[in-house]
């Protein structure tokens, strides 16, 4: 389902090559960090990253099998764009990927998601209590990794990371609270409320990744602030694309149940944008959403109505606008060279991916 | 159930007065920090601290009703003992109390504990998912609070805190793993394994509290290392006393179910110390523990056998030895003045308390 953002077509292979290259730098450091944990949470963390199966046997899957490794690549590339060797930001790359893994493990508990990346989620595989512990271990390890960075970088970086965690909690709280709010009427979730939630829940950590790369690469706090805006916009574009994939994505590629977001009444941008259209399709959609969606036929009708009311198109447009704002920041910073080019390729990939 | 550690008798009132005095400094800062969170986790955090009931109504209970406030008092007193105004370590006091609250909220999920401080635990009151979020919020807030401390103090303090979190996870992992290990045989949990677990699970945070107070009060990292040993020993003494209260404490004072540790086969020091005695009572105890304890009569017999085999006495002795080691550190540091005196009173209180 590539979006129409020509001339950006065909970046999938290039992006995969970039991610794979940077992940070969991050993965050993990440594994070494995880191995310092108590063996039990370490084993569950290895499962969460896709390195091992439930019994601790190596899965033969690389880091990319566990996740895209987008955030650590962003850290390293932003160090490169600041003119530093990527290695200088390695602790930041490891810390950001650990925080990402922490948030997935805990969010899956809160959301009751049984599947993650084609496998049972951590709580579903090991139980809720052990999954809580695994998330705590990943977060503690992220902090410890960053706290050991040579000063004064560590203090600035820790301040960034902790502010990001506050935002992550805020975004997750909003996301969960949205589930209890109605689709229509005065208490309905607005598109703008959604965007604020997505910026906290997804944008903040990509912004943090970009800022940490810049800071650990020797960039000034002011430059880090600007480059963080790029990361935040990329995070928004990423989340909006996720929402599209959650409704129209191929379950065999995304690893999630088809239309799982619709099934449990999750407030995502395509639906909210459709509802705000005020067209007959939007009104019919609003009526259908008042009852839980269970029948396959209902799900299909809802998908069609979202599309008819323009929800799919408007979400694509917003994702593309976020992507352009991100690329504008990169331009304005005068970033050039291989790192900046890779950043541009990765950025485009975020809205073109199929999983 | 005061222990016989004369001439330290009668410190309860003095300790309560000290805690109450320091908590009047910490409480407003702690509340102000919690209020910066998203309103939903903020409300659950207020419940966790005992400030509000389940519906968010003020409980009319002070901070001390939620907990003793021992850790923040330790931070402030160690700043005082380093010759600084207590206020200089206020951020450390707030951060440490937030981490403590985080660990209680998440541990109660992992341990399946339905009660905490005479009320439903957070997960029992609000659900598991919201409790995971509350813990995450408390931890994020702790980090953010400490990260904002003026540099270079922040970097050293964050390194301490993050190393402590790694230890907390380690201790909690061991504690949970102990539950699946047998009481007897080659895989039995030893007293020394127990002490290592308790040092990580409880000692580390009290050690961190002492070190943060010292550091934020301008003490050198070397002095902070030494004063951390005092905190760790106090933590061990505290945990051992907790174990005694978990078996022989008055449920109406402790707020926990009578013999709740025994009911669920928790490996605590009095039981482990009794089992290692090798006496007939120890052997009879080992036999009884092979089956789950449900009948009141069984529980009473088990309590008596632990006492007969010397488990209660040896636990008291070890707690008292830890207390003396802590006081020796205080002496060796040449700490004097009101802060040092208050530290000594508080330390003794830890092994004499009834709840």
XYZ file of C-alpha atoms in Angstrom:
710
model
C 0.000 0.000 0.000
C 2.588 2.642 -0.983
C 1.391 6.203 -0.583
C 1.514 8.545 -3.512
C 4.397 10.733 -2.487
C 6.329 10.660 -5.731
C 9.153 11.396 -6.407
C 9.777 9.429 -3.220
C 8.703 6.028 -4.579
C 10.856 2.927 -4.270
C 12.687 3.771 -1.074
C 11.835 0.485 0.669
C 14.991 -1.415 -0.326
C 17.250 1.550 0.295
C 15.683 2.117 3.715
C 16.028 -1.562 4.618
C 19.710 -1.419 3.675
C 20.244 1.681 5.809
C 18.459 0.176 8.819
C 20.352 -3.062 8.469
C 23.692 -1.252 8.282
C 23.081 0.803 11.422
C 21.504 -2.052 13.298
C 24.668 -4.075 12.821
C 26.333 -1.386 14.946
C 23.581 -1.147 17.575
C 22.672 -4.819 17.960
C 25.869 -6.064 19.670
C 25.834 -3.145 22.126
C 22.153 -3.726 22.830
C 22.701 -7.432 23.438
C 25.687 -6.757 25.667
C 23.584 -4.341 27.720
C 20.687 -6.803 28.058
C 23.083 -9.538 29.183
C 24.022 -7.470 32.249
C 20.468 -7.852 33.573
C 19.318 -10.608 35.903
C 19.091 -13.777 33.744
C 15.316 -14.031 33.991
C 14.327 -10.538 32.784
C 17.284 -10.784 30.358
C 15.702 -13.867 28.791
C 12.319 -12.178 28.502
C 13.968 -9.075 27.042
C 15.722 -11.264 24.442
C 12.294 -12.630 23.528
C 10.865 -9.110 23.312
C 13.648 -8.129 20.895
C 13.050 -11.239 18.793
C 16.510 -12.725 19.493
C 15.188 -15.772 21.299
C 12.059 -17.869 21.458
C 9.977 -18.411 24.565
C 12.367 -21.032 25.909
C 15.424 -18.873 25.420
C 16.624 -20.634 22.259
C 18.179 -18.290 19.676
C 15.496 -17.466 17.139
C 17.941 -17.036 14.268
C 16.145 -13.789 13.555
C 18.188 -10.614 13.457
C 17.354 -7.436 15.315
C 15.293 -6.304 12.356
C 13.011 -9.295 12.864
C 12.164 -7.980 16.298
C 11.599 -4.448 15.110
C 12.707 -2.049 12.429
C 15.437 -0.538 14.547
C 14.300 2.819 13.282
C 14.921 4.771 16.464
C 18.550 3.716 17.040
C 19.295 4.354 13.355
C 17.836 7.852 13.791
C 20.123 8.461 16.787
C 23.241 7.377 14.897
C 22.323 9.280 11.714
C 21.680 12.477 13.658
C 25.123 12.161 15.242
C 26.485 11.756 11.715
C 24.530 14.786 10.513
C 26.101 16.772 13.379
C 29.485 15.877 11.891
C 30.455 13.254 14.465
C 31.224 9.557 14.072
C 28.030 7.553 14.554
C 29.738 5.544 17.327
C 29.805 8.617 19.538
C 26.037 8.282 19.959
C 25.929 4.507 20.422
C 24.818 4.727 24.069
C 21.942 6.957 22.931
C 20.939 4.444 20.244
C 20.909 1.615 22.782
C 19.010 3.666 25.372
C 16.329 4.778 22.914
C 15.751 1.230 21.628
C 15.499 0.000 25.217
C 12.911 2.668 26.023
C 10.980 1.718 22.897
C 11.005 -1.946 23.914
C 9.939 -0.980 27.459
C 6.968 0.960 26.129
C 5.858 -1.869 23.832
C 6.017 -4.459 26.601
C 4.031 -2.327 29.052
C 1.608 -0.937 26.454
C 0.726 -4.468 25.328
C -0.285 -5.229 28.922
C -2.410 -2.075 29.156
C -3.963 -2.547 25.735
C -4.521 -6.281 26.213
C -2.687 -6.951 22.947
C -1.913 -10.645 22.693
C 0.181 -10.416 19.508
C 3.290 -8.410 18.657
C 5.505 -8.918 15.622
C 3.939 -12.245 14.565
C 4.360 -13.776 18.031
C 2.696 -13.768 21.423
C 3.307 -10.471 23.228
C 5.546 -10.680 26.297
C 2.693 -10.733 28.836
C 0.863 -13.338 26.774
C 3.987 -15.516 26.587
C 5.259 -15.130 30.178
C 2.416 -13.674 32.246
C 1.544 -10.141 33.302
C 3.778 -9.910 36.370
C 6.933 -11.065 34.556
C 6.101 -8.659 31.707
C 5.863 -5.758 34.150
C 9.290 -6.750 35.462
C 10.707 -7.028 31.940
C 9.532 -3.522 31.063
C 10.960 -2.133 34.293
C 14.270 -3.881 33.570
C 14.427 -2.419 30.046
C 13.734 1.087 31.327
C 16.259 0.815 34.149
C 18.837 -0.407 31.660
C 18.106 2.500 29.316
C 18.736 4.957 32.136
C 21.888 3.196 33.296
C 23.235 3.116 29.737
C 22.747 6.820 29.220
C 23.872 7.791 32.716
C 27.309 6.321 31.967
C 27.913 8.601 28.976
C 30.892 10.928 29.607
C 29.853 14.201 31.181
C 28.505 16.791 30.605
C 26.649 15.003 27.799
C 25.026 12.566 30.238
C 23.176 15.234 32.199
C 21.647 16.912 29.141
C 20.808 13.538 27.608
C 19.171 12.264 30.810
C 17.081 15.405 31.043
C 15.861 14.774 27.484
C 15.138 11.142 28.134
C 13.243 11.771 31.349
C 11.124 14.525 29.772
C 10.373 12.070 26.964
C 9.240 9.418 29.434
C 6.827 11.881 31.007
C 5.422 12.518 27.525
C 5.183 8.791 26.761
C 3.116 8.282 29.901
C 0.953 11.265 28.984
C 0.367 9.923 25.476
C -0.424 6.423 26.703
C -2.825 7.831 29.329
C -4.628 9.849 26.633
C -4.726 6.893 24.272
C -6.304 4.679 26.954
C -8.686 7.448 28.029
C -9.799 7.920 24.408
C -11.107 4.355 24.405
C -13.728 5.306 26.999
C -14.843 8.455 25.199
C -17.707 8.480 22.660
C -17.334 8.730 18.896
C -19.865 11.536 18.634
C -21.246 14.424 20.688
C -19.606 16.959 22.953
C -17.158 14.487 24.510
C -16.011 13.061 21.182
C -12.259 12.888 20.599
C -11.232 15.556 18.073
C -8.615 15.193 15.356
C -6.483 17.778 17.138
C -6.659 15.893 20.439
C -5.599 12.809 18.534
C -2.610 14.571 17.021
C -1.516 15.826 20.452
C -1.774 12.250 21.806
C 0.193 10.799 18.897
C 2.875 13.451 19.251
C 3.332 12.486 22.915
C 3.037 8.744 22.426
C 5.124 8.341 19.274
C 6.578 11.717 18.292
C 8.330 12.348 21.581
C 10.586 9.278 21.418
C 11.605 9.874 17.794
C 12.247 13.500 18.736
C 14.346 12.285 21.657
C 16.259 9.911 19.359
C 17.128 12.758 16.999
C 18.082 15.092 19.857
C 20.254 12.491 21.606
C 22.106 11.765 18.364
C 22.772 15.453 17.888
C 23.802 16.052 21.526
C 26.049 12.999 21.826
C 27.530 13.951 18.448
C 28.586 17.247 19.972
C 25.728 19.393 18.648
C 24.514 22.311 20.768
C 21.319 22.000 22.858
C 19.732 24.575 20.525
C 20.493 22.521 17.449
C 19.234 19.433 19.293
C 15.955 21.253 19.943
C 15.542 21.953 16.241
C 16.485 18.465 15.118
C 14.055 17.086 17.734
C 11.255 18.819 15.802
C 12.244 16.756 12.778
C 12.057 13.584 14.876
C 8.658 14.541 16.313
C 7.208 15.150 12.850
C 8.592 11.824 11.674
C 6.993 10.181 14.697
C 3.633 11.692 13.797
C 3.992 10.556 10.186
C 4.953 7.107 11.453
C 1.944 6.853 13.789
C -0.504 8.044 11.147
C 0.875 5.432 8.755
C 0.484 2.866 11.543
C -3.160 3.845 11.829
C -3.637 3.294 8.087
C -1.932 -0.092 8.316
C -4.074 -0.981 11.342
C -7.174 -0.697 9.146
C -6.015 -1.503 5.618
C -2.691 -3.277 6.214
C -2.091 -6.900 5.310
C -2.164 -8.916 8.566
C 0.377 -11.373 7.164
C 2.805 -8.446 6.802
C 1.906 -6.289 9.812
C 1.729 -9.279 12.181
C -1.454 -7.873 13.706
C -5.032 -9.097 13.539
C -6.930 -7.571 10.570
C -8.773 -4.409 11.625
C -7.808 -4.996 15.255
C -7.998 -1.260 15.979
C -11.582 -1.112 14.652
C -12.608 -4.252 16.518
C -11.817 -2.769 19.867
C -13.053 0.719 19.051
C -9.647 2.368 19.109
C -9.735 6.069 18.225
C -7.404 6.351 15.249
C -6.921 9.220 12.852
C -8.652 7.764 9.760
C -11.860 7.203 11.744
C -11.758 10.559 13.547
C -10.991 12.427 10.316
C -13.854 10.618 8.573
C -16.301 11.448 11.374
C -15.416 15.140 11.214
C -16.256 15.242 7.473
C -19.981 15.738 8.132
C -20.970 13.813 4.974
C -23.708 11.156 4.811
C -20.985 8.485 4.889
C -19.610 10.101 8.061
C -23.052 10.084 9.701
C -23.642 6.442 8.762
C -20.174 5.615 10.137
C -20.990 7.355 13.414
C -24.178 5.291 13.746
C -22.371 2.016 13.090
C -19.659 2.789 15.645
C -22.138 3.153 18.518
C -22.283 -0.657 18.776
C -19.282 -3.007 19.052
C -18.067 -4.271 15.697
C -17.864 -8.018 15.535
C -19.253 -9.257 12.207
C -16.781 -9.309 9.307
C -19.420 -7.623 7.121
C -19.723 -4.705 9.544
C -15.950 -4.278 9.609
C -15.828 -4.163 5.833
C -18.661 -1.629 5.668
C -16.930 0.550 8.273
C -13.679 0.437 6.322
C -15.535 1.514 3.175
C -17.371 4.335 4.972
C -14.111 5.676 6.431
C -12.714 5.746 2.922
C -15.890 7.315 1.436
C -15.877 10.041 4.080
C -12.280 10.833 3.156
C -10.661 9.537 6.366
C -8.067 7.494 4.544
C -7.110 10.280 2.175
C -6.911 12.956 4.864
C -4.724 10.733 7.029
C -2.378 10.190 4.084
C -2.253 13.932 3.480
C -1.459 14.678 7.119
C 1.241 12.008 7.205
C 2.773 13.451 4.051
C 2.607 16.981 5.487
C 4.451 15.798 8.611
C 7.060 14.132 6.425
C 7.570 17.345 4.466
C 7.931 19.389 7.648
C 10.577 16.922 8.843
C 12.476 17.186 5.573
C 12.215 20.981 5.734
C 13.981 20.948 9.104
C 16.733 18.831 7.621
C 17.069 21.342 4.769
C 17.007 24.353 7.075
C 19.785 22.857 9.196
C 21.893 22.672 6.074
C 22.510 19.002 6.746
C 24.309 17.349 3.857
C 26.494 14.318 3.233
C 25.681 10.604 3.510
C 24.008 10.827 6.940
C 21.610 13.545 5.782
C 20.811 11.600 2.610
C 20.123 8.449 4.596
C 17.902 10.443 6.956
C 15.847 11.637 3.991
C 15.480 8.118 2.604
C 14.446 6.731 5.995
C 11.983 9.560 6.510
C 10.203 8.803 3.266
C 10.155 5.113 4.072
C 8.169 5.823 7.231
C 5.066 6.785 5.260
C 5.545 4.233 2.475
C 6.098 1.072 4.463
C 3.690 -1.853 4.403
C 4.369 -3.020 7.963
C 6.583 -6.284 69.422
C 9.634 -4.104 70.226
C 12.942 -5.896 69.863
C 15.305 -6.047 72.763
C 18.010 -3.688 71.610
C 18.335 -1.658 74.773
C 19.539 1.011 75.363
C 17.639 1.877 72.196
C 14.149 1.367 73.652
C 11.433 3.998 73.358
C 12.521 5.610 70.114
C 9.119 5.250 68.436
C 7.767 8.655 69.394
C 11.032 10.428 68.674
C 11.269 8.714 65.265
C 7.674 9.616 64.439
C 8.392 13.234 65.294
C 11.508 13.244 63.082
C 9.677 11.651 60.153
C 6.779 14.030 60.521
C 9.088 17.058 60.611
C 10.962 16.059 57.433
C 7.854 14.901 55.658
C 6.368 18.346 56.100
C 9.222 19.535 53.871
C 8.982 16.724 51.321
C 5.206 16.380 51.042
C 4.434 19.701 49.273
C 7.240 19.153 46.752
C 6.094 15.593 46.165
C 2.506 16.690 45.612
C 3.572 19.490 43.292
C 5.590 16.995 41.240
C 2.704 14.504 41.025
C 0.350 17.277 39.895
C 2.466 17.831 36.779
C 1.508 14.348 35.546
C -1.438 13.585 33.287
C -4.550 13.907 35.516
C -5.402 10.195 35.362
C -2.071 8.707 36.527
C -1.798 11.725 38.870
C -5.067 10.656 40.540
C -3.900 7.051 40.872
C -0.548 8.250 42.229
C -2.384 10.374 44.829
C -4.250 7.216 45.844
C -0.980 5.273 46.028
C 0.467 7.912 48.373
C -2.658 7.844 50.544
C -3.604 11.465 49.801
C -6.854 10.605 48.070
C -9.431 7.851 48.022
C -10.329 5.784 44.967
C -12.583 8.554 43.613
C -9.951 11.239 43.985
C -11.446 12.763 47.140
C -8.855 13.975 49.654
C -8.423 11.275 52.254
C -7.529 13.659 55.045
C -4.571 11.402 55.741
C -1.136 12.937 55.754
C 1.827 11.622 53.830
C 2.717 9.464 56.811
C -0.593 7.617 56.419
C 0.513 6.511 52.961
C 3.929 5.439 54.110
C 6.490 6.237 56.722
C 8.386 8.657 54.512
C 11.546 7.027 55.769
C 13.518 7.280 52.522
C 13.021 11.013 51.886
C 13.852 11.726 55.530
C 17.063 9.739 55.078
C 17.966 11.847 52.018
C 17.418 15.133 53.863
C 19.210 13.997 57.013
C 22.233 12.827 55.015
C 22.417 16.232 53.364
C 22.307 17.717 56.865
C 25.008 15.330 58.051
C 27.147 16.520 55.106
C 26.832 20.025 56.532
C 24.346 21.335 53.972
C 20.824 22.679 54.437
C 18.325 19.832 54.055
C 16.552 21.777 51.297
C 19.545 21.307 49.002
C 18.624 17.626 48.687
C 14.870 18.107 48.309
C 14.825 16.887 44.698
C 16.604 13.729 45.839
C 14.044 13.182 48.604
C 11.184 13.545 46.132
C 12.854 11.289 43.549
C 13.596 8.521 46.044
C 10.034 8.532 47.422
C 8.685 8.397 43.848
C 10.906 5.411 43.055
C 9.747 3.714 46.245
C 6.104 4.283 45.290
C 6.821 3.011 41.758
C 8.300 -0.191 43.107
C 5.388 -0.806 45.498
C 2.788 -0.302 42.761
C 4.531 -2.651 40.320
C 5.596 -5.201 42.949
C 1.999 -5.504 44.160
C 1.006 -6.464 40.603
C 3.786 -9.037 40.349
C 3.163 -10.444 43.817
C -0.624 -10.438 43.406
C -0.934 -8.447 46.651
C -4.477 -7.109 46.978
C -3.847 -5.000 50.088
C -1.375 -2.244 50.854
C -1.458 0.091 53.829
C -4.952 -0.908 54.985
C -6.494 -0.330 51.537
C -6.802 -2.044 48.182
C -3.496 -1.997 46.308
C -3.431 0.205 43.194
C -3.976 -2.653 40.731
C -6.789 -4.019 42.879
C -8.449 -0.598 43.030
C -7.957 0.531 39.408
C -7.010 -2.552 37.373
C -3.672 -3.982 36.280
C -3.176 -1.858 33.149
C -3.779 1.462 34.924
C -1.473 0.324 37.751
C 1.308 -0.414 35.248
C 0.823 3.103 33.886
C 0.851 4.614 37.388
C 4.149 2.933 38.211
C 5.668 4.062 34.932
C 4.480 7.614 35.617
C 6.016 7.613 39.101
C 9.349 6.359 37.773
C 9.411 8.847 34.891
C 8.664 11.625 37.359
C 11.465 10.500 39.657
C 13.924 10.675 36.776
C 12.655 14.051 35.581
C 12.855 15.458 39.112
C 16.464 14.421 39.568
C 17.515 15.314 36.013
C 16.615 18.943 36.714
C 19.008 19.250 39.641
C 21.748 21.819 38.904
C 24.792 20.242 37.288
C 27.163 18.533 37.818
C 25.188 17.032 40.730
C 22.484 15.766 38.360
C 24.775 13.476 36.392
C 26.257 11.759 39.459
C 22.840 11.503 41.074
C 21.249 10.012 37.944
C 24.015 7.450 37.696
C 23.303 6.418 41.303
C 19.574 6.258 40.744
C 19.826 4.222 37.559
C 22.260 1.720 39.122
C 19.789 1.431 41.992
C 16.930 0.673 39.606
C 18.957 -2.133 38.048
C 19.447 -3.546 41.539
C 15.748 -3.184 42.380
C 14.859 -5.209 39.294
C 17.487 -7.785 40.200
C 16.153 -8.093 43.738
C 12.540 -8.341 42.608
C 13.492 -10.985 40.006
C 15.261 -13.031 42.706
C 12.382 -12.616 45.124
C 9.899 -13.889 42.524
C 12.243 -16.699 41.455
C 12.612 -17.789 45.110
C 8.872 -18.527 45.195
C 9.348 -21.316 42.643
C 12.315 -22.866 44.440
C 11.945 -25.633 47.030
C 12.310 -25.238 50.788
C 14.704 -28.165 51.055
C 17.295 -30.008 48.981
C 20.016 -28.847 46.641
C 17.931 -26.066 45.079
C 16.759 -24.634 48.383
C 17.198 -20.899 48.904
C 20.029 -20.243 51.361
C 20.138 -17.560 54.012
C 22.994 -15.886 52.143
C 21.031 -15.845 48.866
C 18.195 -14.276 50.787
C 20.436 -11.564 52.213
C 21.771 -10.739 48.718
C 18.191 -10.476 47.424
C 17.118 -8.245 50.312
C 20.145 -6.013 49.859
C 19.194 -5.491 46.199
C 15.458 -5.192 46.769
C 15.457 -3.002 49.874
C 19.023 -2.083 50.766
C 19.860 -0.506 47.425
C 17.170 2.196 47.594
C 18.008 3.169 51.170
C 21.664 3.240 50.152
C 20.730 5.433 47.211
C 18.731 7.746 49.501
C 21.721 8.209 51.777
C 24.121 8.722 48.865
C 21.847 11.246 47.114
C 21.486 13.254 50.303
C 25.241 13.324 50.702
C 25.915 14.194 47.037
C 23.243 16.884 46.745
C 24.472 18.260 50.052
C 27.857 18.763 48.440
C 29.570 15.645 49.785
C 32.204 13.922 47.641
C 31.370 10.786 45.651
C 33.726 8.858 47.955
C 31.874 10.003 51.056
C 28.593 9.200 49.308
C 29.863 5.662 48.708
C 30.593 5.241 52.398
C 27.310 6.723 53.577
C 25.510 4.480 51.055
C 26.818 1.479 53.007
C 25.007 2.847 56.055
C 21.801 3.105 54.017
C 22.170 -0.425 52.660
C 22.627 -1.875 56.119
C 19.586 0.037 57.333
C 17.654 -1.345 54.369
C 18.626 -4.871 55.316
C 17.643 -4.270 58.944
C 14.364 -2.809 57.716
C 13.591 -5.794 55.464
C 14.443 -8.335 58.140
C 12.126 -6.514 60.532
C 9.467 -6.550 57.804
C 9.864 -10.304 57.589
C 9.321 -10.619 61.332
C 6.230 -8.402 61.128
C 4.964 -10.433 58.158
C 4.788 -13.498 60.425
C 4.250 -12.152 63.939
C 3.013 -8.611 63.270
C -0.457 -7.424 64.226
C -2.532 -7.264 61.004
C -4.514 -4.317 62.381
C -1.238 -2.369 62.644
C 0.686 -3.676 59.622
C -2.333 -3.446 57.288
C -1.487 -6.832 55.834
C -3.268 -10.162 56.120
C -1.996 -12.219 59.094
C 0.825 -14.546 58.041
C 0.330 -13.568 54.409
C 3.985 -14.365 53.637
C 3.587 -17.892 55.050
C 0.284 -18.458 53.262
C 1.831 -17.999 49.880
C 5.075 -19.743 50.653
C 7.250 -16.644 50.489
C 10.891 -17.289 51.317
C 11.604 -14.975 54.227
C 14.558 -14.887 56.568
C 12.907 -16.297 59.717
C 11.811 -19.425 57.831
C 15.106 -19.889 55.979
C 17.125 -19.348 59.149
C 14.936 -21.871 60.987
C 15.299 -24.468 58.230
C 19.092 -24.174 58.326
C 19.139 -24.932 62.070
C 19.013 -28.706 61.500
C 17.003 -29.306 64.700
C 13.947 -31.591 64.988
C 11.744 -28.474 64.844
C 13.502 -27.443 61.619
C 12.898 -30.866 60.070
C 9.226 -30.863 61.096
C 8.935 -27.333 59.652
C 10.472 -28.498 56.354
C 7.917 -31.308 56.134
C 4.978 -28.979 56.822
C 6.129 -26.472 54.188
C 6.036 -29.034 51.367
C 2.251 -28.566 51.158
C 0.409 -25.242 50.855
C -0.611 -23.796 54.196
C -4.275 -22.986 54.411
C -5.651 -24.079 57.785
C -5.235 -21.580 60.635
C -3.973 -24.425 62.843
C -1.177 -25.231 60.378
C -0.134 -21.592 60.230
C 0.056 -21.407 63.997
C 2.117 -24.586 64.173
C 4.488 -23.278 61.505
C 4.944 -20.018 63.385
C 5.752 -21.960 66.542
C 8.218 -24.245 64.762
C 10.035 -21.276 63.204
C 10.399 -19.831 66.675
C 11.458 -23.187 68.198
C 14.110 -23.646 65.527
C 15.493 -20.209 66.339
C 14.408 -18.466 63.123
C 12.840 -15.544 64.919
C 15.779 -15.007 67.231
C 18.399 -15.293 64.490
C 16.505 -12.825 62.311
C 16.390 -10.352 65.198
C 20.119 -10.822 65.740
C 20.928 -10.226 62.097
C 18.706 -7.144 61.964
C 20.423 -5.794 65.049
C 23.861 -6.544 63.563
C 22.924 -4.599 60.415
C 21.739 -1.726 62.572
C 25.018 -1.676 64.453
C 27.032 -1.714 61.225
C 24.998 1.256 60.014
C 25.623 3.161 63.234
C 29.321 2.298 63.020
C 29.495 3.978 59.599
C 27.870 7.063 61.052
C 30.454 7.061 63.850
C 33.368 6.465 61.488
C 32.271 9.402 59.321
C 32.483 11.582 62.411
C 28.943 12.765 61.762
C 27.631 14.854 64.642
C 25.008 17.493 65.268
C 21.219 17.278 65.102
C 21.117 15.512 61.700
C 23.451 12.743 62.864
C 21.471 12.348 66.085
C 18.208 12.106 64.196
C 19.766 9.541 61.836
C 20.700 7.393 64.825
C 17.185 7.611 66.287
C 15.592 6.732 62.944
C 17.982 3.845 62.432
C 17.037 2.277 65.733
C 13.360 2.797 64.997
C 13.692 0.649 61.869
C 14.190 -2.514 63.910
C 11.789 -1.591 66.714
C 8.720 -0.593 64.759
C 5.449 -2.511 64.907
C 4.329 -1.730 61.352
